PDB file of C-alpha atoms in Angstrom:
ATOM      1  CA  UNK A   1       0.000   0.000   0.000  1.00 29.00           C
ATOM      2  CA  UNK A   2       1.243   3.434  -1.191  1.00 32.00           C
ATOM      3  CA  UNK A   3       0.508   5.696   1.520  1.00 34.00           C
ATOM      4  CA  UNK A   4       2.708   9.053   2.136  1.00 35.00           C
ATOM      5  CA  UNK A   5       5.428  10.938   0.626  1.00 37.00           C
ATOM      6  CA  UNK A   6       6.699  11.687   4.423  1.00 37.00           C
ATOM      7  CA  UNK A   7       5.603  11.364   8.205  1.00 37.00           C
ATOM      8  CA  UNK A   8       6.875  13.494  10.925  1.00 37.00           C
ATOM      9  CA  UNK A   9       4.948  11.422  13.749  1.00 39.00           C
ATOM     10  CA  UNK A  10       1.785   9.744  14.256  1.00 36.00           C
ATOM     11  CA  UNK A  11       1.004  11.675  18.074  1.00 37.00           C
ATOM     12  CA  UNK A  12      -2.118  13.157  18.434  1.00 39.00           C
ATOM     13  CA  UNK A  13      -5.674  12.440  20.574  1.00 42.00           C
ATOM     14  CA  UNK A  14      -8.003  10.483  18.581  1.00 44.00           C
ATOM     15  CA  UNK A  15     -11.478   9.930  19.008  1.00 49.00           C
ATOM     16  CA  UNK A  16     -11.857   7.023  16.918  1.00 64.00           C
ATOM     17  CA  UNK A  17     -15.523   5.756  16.685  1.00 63.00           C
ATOM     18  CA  UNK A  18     -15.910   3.810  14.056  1.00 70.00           C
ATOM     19  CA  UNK A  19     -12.528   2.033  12.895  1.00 74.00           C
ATOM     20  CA  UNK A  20     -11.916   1.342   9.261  1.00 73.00           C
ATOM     21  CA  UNK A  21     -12.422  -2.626   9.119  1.00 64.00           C
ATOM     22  CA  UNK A  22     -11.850  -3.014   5.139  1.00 71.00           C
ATOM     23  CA  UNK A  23      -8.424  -4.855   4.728  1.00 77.00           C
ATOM     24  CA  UNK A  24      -6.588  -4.841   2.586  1.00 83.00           C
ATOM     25  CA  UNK A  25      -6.175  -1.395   2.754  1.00 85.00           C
ATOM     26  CA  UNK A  26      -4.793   0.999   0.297  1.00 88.00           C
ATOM     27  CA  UNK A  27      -4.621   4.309  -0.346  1.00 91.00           C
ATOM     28  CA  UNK A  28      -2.734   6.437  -3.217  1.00 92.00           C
ATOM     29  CA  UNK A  29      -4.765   9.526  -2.458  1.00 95.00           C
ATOM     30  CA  UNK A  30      -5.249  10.296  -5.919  1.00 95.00           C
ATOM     31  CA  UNK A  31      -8.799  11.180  -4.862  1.00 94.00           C
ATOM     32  CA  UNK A  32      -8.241  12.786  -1.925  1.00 95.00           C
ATOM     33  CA  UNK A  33      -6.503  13.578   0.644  1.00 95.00           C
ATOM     34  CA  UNK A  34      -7.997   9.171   1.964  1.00 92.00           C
ATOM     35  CA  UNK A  35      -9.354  11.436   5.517  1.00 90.00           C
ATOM     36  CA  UNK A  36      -5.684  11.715   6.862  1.00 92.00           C
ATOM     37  CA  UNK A  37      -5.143  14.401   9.092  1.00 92.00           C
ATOM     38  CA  UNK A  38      -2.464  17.001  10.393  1.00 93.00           C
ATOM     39  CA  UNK A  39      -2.272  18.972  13.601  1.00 91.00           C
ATOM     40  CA  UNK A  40       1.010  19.695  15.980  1.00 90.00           C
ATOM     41  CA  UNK A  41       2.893  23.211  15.766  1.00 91.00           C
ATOM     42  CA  UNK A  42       3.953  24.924  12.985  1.00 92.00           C
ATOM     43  CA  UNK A  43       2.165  22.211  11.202  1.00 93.00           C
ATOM     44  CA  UNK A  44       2.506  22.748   7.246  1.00 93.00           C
ATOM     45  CA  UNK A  45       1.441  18.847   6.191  1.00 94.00           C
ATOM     46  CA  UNK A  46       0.018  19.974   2.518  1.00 96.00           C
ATOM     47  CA  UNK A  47      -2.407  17.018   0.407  1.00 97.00           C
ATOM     48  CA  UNK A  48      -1.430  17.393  -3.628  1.00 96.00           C
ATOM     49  CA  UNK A  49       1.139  16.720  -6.137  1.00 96.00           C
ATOM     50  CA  UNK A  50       4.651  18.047  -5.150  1.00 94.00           C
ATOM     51  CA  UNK A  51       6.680  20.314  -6.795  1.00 94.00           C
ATOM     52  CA  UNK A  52       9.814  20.688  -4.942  1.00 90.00           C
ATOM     53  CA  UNK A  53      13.572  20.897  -5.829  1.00 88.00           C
ATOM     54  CA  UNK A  54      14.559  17.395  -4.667  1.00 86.00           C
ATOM     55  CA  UNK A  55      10.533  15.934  -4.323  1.00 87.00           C
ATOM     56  CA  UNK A  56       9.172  15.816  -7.599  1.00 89.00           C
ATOM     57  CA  UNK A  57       6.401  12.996  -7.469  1.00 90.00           C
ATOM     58  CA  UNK A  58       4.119  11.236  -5.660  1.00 92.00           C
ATOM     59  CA  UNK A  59       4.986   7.623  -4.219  1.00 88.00           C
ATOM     60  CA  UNK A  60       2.032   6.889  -7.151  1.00 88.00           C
ATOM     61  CA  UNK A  61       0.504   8.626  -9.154  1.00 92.00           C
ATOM     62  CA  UNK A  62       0.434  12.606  -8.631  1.00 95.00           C
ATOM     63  CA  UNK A  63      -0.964  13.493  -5.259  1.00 96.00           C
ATOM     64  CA  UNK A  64       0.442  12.122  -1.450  1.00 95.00           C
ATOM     65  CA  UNK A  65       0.550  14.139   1.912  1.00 95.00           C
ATOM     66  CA  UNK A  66       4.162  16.098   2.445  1.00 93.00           C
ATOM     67  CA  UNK A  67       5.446  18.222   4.973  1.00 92.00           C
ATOM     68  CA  UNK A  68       7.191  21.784   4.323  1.00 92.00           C
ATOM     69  CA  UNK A  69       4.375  22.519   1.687  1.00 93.00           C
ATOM     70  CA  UNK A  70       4.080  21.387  -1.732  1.00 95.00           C
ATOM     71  CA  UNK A  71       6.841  23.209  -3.147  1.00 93.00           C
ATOM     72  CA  UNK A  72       9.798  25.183  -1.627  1.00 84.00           C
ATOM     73  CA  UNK A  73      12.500  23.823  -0.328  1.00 85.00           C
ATOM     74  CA  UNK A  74      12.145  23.763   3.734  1.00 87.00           C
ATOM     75  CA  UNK A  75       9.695  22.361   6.076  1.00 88.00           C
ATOM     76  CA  UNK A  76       8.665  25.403   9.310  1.00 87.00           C
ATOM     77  CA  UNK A  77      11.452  26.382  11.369  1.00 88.00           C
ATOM     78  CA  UNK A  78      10.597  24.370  15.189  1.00 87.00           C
ATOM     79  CA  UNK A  79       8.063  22.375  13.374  1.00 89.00           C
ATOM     80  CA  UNK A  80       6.898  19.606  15.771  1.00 89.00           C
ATOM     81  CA  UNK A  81       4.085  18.139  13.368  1.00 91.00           C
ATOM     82  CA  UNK A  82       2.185  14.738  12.633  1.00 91.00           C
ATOM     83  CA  UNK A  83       0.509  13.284  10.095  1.00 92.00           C
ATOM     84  CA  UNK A  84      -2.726  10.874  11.184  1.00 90.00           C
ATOM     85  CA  UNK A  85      -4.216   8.119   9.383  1.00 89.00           C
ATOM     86  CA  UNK A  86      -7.876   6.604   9.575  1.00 87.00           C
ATOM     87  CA  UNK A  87      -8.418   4.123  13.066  1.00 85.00           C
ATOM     88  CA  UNK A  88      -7.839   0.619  11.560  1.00 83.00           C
ATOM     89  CA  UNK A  89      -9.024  -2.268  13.732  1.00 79.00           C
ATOM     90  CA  UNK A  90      -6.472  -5.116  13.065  1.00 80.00           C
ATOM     91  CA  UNK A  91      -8.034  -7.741  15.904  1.00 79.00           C
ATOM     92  CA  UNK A  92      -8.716  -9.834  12.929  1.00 82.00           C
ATOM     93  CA  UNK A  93      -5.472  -9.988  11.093  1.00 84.00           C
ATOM     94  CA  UNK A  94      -3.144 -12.914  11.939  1.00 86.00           C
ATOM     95  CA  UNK A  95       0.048 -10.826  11.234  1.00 84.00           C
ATOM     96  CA  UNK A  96      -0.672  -7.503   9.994  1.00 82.00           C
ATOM     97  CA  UNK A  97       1.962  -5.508   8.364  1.00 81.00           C
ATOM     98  CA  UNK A  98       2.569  -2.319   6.523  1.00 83.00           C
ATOM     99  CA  UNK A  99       4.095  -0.877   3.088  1.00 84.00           C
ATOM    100  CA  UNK A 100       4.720   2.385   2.069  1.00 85.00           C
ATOM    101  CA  UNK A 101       6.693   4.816   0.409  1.00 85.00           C
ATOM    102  CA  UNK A 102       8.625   7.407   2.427  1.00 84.00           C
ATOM    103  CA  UNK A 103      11.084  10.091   1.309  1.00 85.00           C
ATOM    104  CA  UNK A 104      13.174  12.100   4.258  1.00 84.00           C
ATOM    105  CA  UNK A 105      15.135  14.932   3.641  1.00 85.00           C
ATOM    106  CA  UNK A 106      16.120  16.352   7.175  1.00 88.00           C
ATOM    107  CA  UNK A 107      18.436  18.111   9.179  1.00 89.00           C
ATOM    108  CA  UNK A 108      20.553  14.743  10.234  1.00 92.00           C
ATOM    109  CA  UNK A 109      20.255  14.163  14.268  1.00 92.00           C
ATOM    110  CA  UNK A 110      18.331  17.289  14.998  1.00 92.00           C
ATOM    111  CA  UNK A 111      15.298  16.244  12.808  1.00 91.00           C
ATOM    112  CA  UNK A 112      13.441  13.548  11.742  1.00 90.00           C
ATOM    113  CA  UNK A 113      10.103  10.674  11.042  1.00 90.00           C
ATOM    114  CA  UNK A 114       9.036   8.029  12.777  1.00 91.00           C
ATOM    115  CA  UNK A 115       5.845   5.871  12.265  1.00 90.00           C
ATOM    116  CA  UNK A 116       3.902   4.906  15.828  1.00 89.00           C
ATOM    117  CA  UNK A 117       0.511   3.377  16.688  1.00 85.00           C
ATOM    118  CA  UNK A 118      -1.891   3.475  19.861  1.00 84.00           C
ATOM    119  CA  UNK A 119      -3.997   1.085  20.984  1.00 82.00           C
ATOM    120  CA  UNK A 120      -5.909   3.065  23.564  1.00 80.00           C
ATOM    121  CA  UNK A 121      -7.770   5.753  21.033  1.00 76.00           C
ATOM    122  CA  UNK A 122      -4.980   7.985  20.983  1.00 79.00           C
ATOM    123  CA  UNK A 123      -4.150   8.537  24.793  1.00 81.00           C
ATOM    124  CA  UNK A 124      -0.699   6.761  23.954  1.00 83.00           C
ATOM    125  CA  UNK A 125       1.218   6.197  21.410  1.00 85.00           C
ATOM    126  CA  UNK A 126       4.096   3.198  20.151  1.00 88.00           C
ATOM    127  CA  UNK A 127       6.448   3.333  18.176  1.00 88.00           C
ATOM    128  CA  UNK A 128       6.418   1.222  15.497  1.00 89.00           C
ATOM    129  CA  UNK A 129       9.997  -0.890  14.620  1.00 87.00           C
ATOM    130  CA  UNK A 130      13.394   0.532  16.334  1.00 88.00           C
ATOM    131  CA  UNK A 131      16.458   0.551  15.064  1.00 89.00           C
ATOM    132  CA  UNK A 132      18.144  -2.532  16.733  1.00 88.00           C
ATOM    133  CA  UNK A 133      15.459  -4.472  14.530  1.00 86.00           C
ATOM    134  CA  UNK A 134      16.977  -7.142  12.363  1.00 83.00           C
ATOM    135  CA  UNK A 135      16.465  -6.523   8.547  1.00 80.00           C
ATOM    136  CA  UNK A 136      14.712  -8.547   6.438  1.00 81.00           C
ATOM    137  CA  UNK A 137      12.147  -8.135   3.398  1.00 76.00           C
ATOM    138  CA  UNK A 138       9.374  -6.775   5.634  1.00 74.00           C
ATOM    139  CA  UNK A 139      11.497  -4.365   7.566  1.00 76.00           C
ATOM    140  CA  UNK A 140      14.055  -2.983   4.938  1.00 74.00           C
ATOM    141  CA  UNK A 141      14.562   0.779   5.102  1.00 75.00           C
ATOM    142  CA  UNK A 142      13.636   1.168   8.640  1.00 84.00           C
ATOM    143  CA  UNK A 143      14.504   3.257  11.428  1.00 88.00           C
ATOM    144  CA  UNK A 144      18.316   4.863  10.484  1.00 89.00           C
ATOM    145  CA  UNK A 145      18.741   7.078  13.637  1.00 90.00           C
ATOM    146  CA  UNK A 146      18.528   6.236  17.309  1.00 90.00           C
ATOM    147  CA  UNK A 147      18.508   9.607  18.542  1.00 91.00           C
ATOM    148  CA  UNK A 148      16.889  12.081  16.992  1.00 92.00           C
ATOM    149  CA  UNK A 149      16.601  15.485  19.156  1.00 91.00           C
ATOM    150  CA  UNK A 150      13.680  16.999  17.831  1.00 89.00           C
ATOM    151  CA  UNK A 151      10.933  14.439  18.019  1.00 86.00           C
ATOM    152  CA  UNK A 152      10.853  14.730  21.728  1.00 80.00           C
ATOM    153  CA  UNK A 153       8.199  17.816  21.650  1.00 77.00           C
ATOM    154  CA  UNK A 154       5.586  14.421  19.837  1.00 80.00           C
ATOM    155  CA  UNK A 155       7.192  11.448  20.822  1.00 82.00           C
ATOM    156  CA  UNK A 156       8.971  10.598  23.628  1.00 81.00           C
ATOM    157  CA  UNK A 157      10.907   7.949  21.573  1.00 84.00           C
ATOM    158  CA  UNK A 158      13.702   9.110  19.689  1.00 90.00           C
ATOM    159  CA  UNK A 159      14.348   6.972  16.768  1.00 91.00           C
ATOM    160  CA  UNK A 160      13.825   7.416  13.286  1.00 91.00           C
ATOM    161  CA  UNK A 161      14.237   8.351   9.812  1.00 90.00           C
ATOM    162  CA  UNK A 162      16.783  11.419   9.798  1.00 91.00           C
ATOM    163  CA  UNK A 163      19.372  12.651   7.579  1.00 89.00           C
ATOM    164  CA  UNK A 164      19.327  12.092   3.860  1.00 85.00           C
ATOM    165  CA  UNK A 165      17.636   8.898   1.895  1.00 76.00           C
ATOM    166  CA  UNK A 166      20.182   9.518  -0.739  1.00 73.00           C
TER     167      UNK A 166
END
């Protein structure tokens, strides 16, 4: 499943009702914006099709959710965002997993992404994967930083995506 060009971190209060039970799920957001949602401070999440000096495209398609706007070349200055996805209910699923494409461009060690989950409708939040993990072909690409400073102000975990993907 194609699901963001990047993710600062999933930590924010949800009030989720009525979780979305359709699996597989996917979501390109070639529609729109697939009811994904943005909040934190100096939150500039923007839903389209990028136009930036080093993020040209989508993951697919045109259109995915990106931080820093859809063109220019910075994200806000003290930015302490997240990006939030539908409430999935995955009590049914065996062994669930995710794919997606991700893109990071950050300030190495100082800033960064990381991809968590709650269980409790928001009031807490997991990370997802760390960077001790072992790789393999489900968790390839993951976490590349153990310590990134800035995600403290939405996560109290620290690792992540940071630094360049090139």
């Amino acid at each position: 499943m194609l699901v963001y060009c990047w993710i600062i971190s999933l930590s924010a209060i949800a009030q989720c009702v009525s979780p979305t039970l359709a699996t597989p799920y996917q979501e390109d957001f070639e529609t729109n914006d697939g009811n994904w949602f943005t909040g934190g401070v100096s939150s500039d999440w923007a839903w389209g099709s990028p136009s930036k000096p080093l993020i040209r495209n989508a993951g697919s398609g045109n259109n995915c959710w990106i931080v820093g706007g859809l063109t220019g070349n910075n994200y806000a200055n003290g930015e302490a965002s997240w990006l939030q996805s539908p409430c999935f209910d995955f009590s049914a699923l065996k062994y669930p997993y995710i794919s997606f494409v991700v893109f990071w461009e950050t300030e190495s060690r100082f800033d960064g992404a990381n991809l968590q989950y709650s269980l409790d409708q928001g009031n807490t939040w997991i990370n997802l994967g760390a960077t001790s993990d072992a790789a393999n072909c489900l968790n390839s690409n993951w976490y590349n930083f153990s310590s990134i400073t800035y995600l403290a102000p939405v996560s109290p975990v620290k690792e992540g995506w940071s630094g360049n993907i090139q």
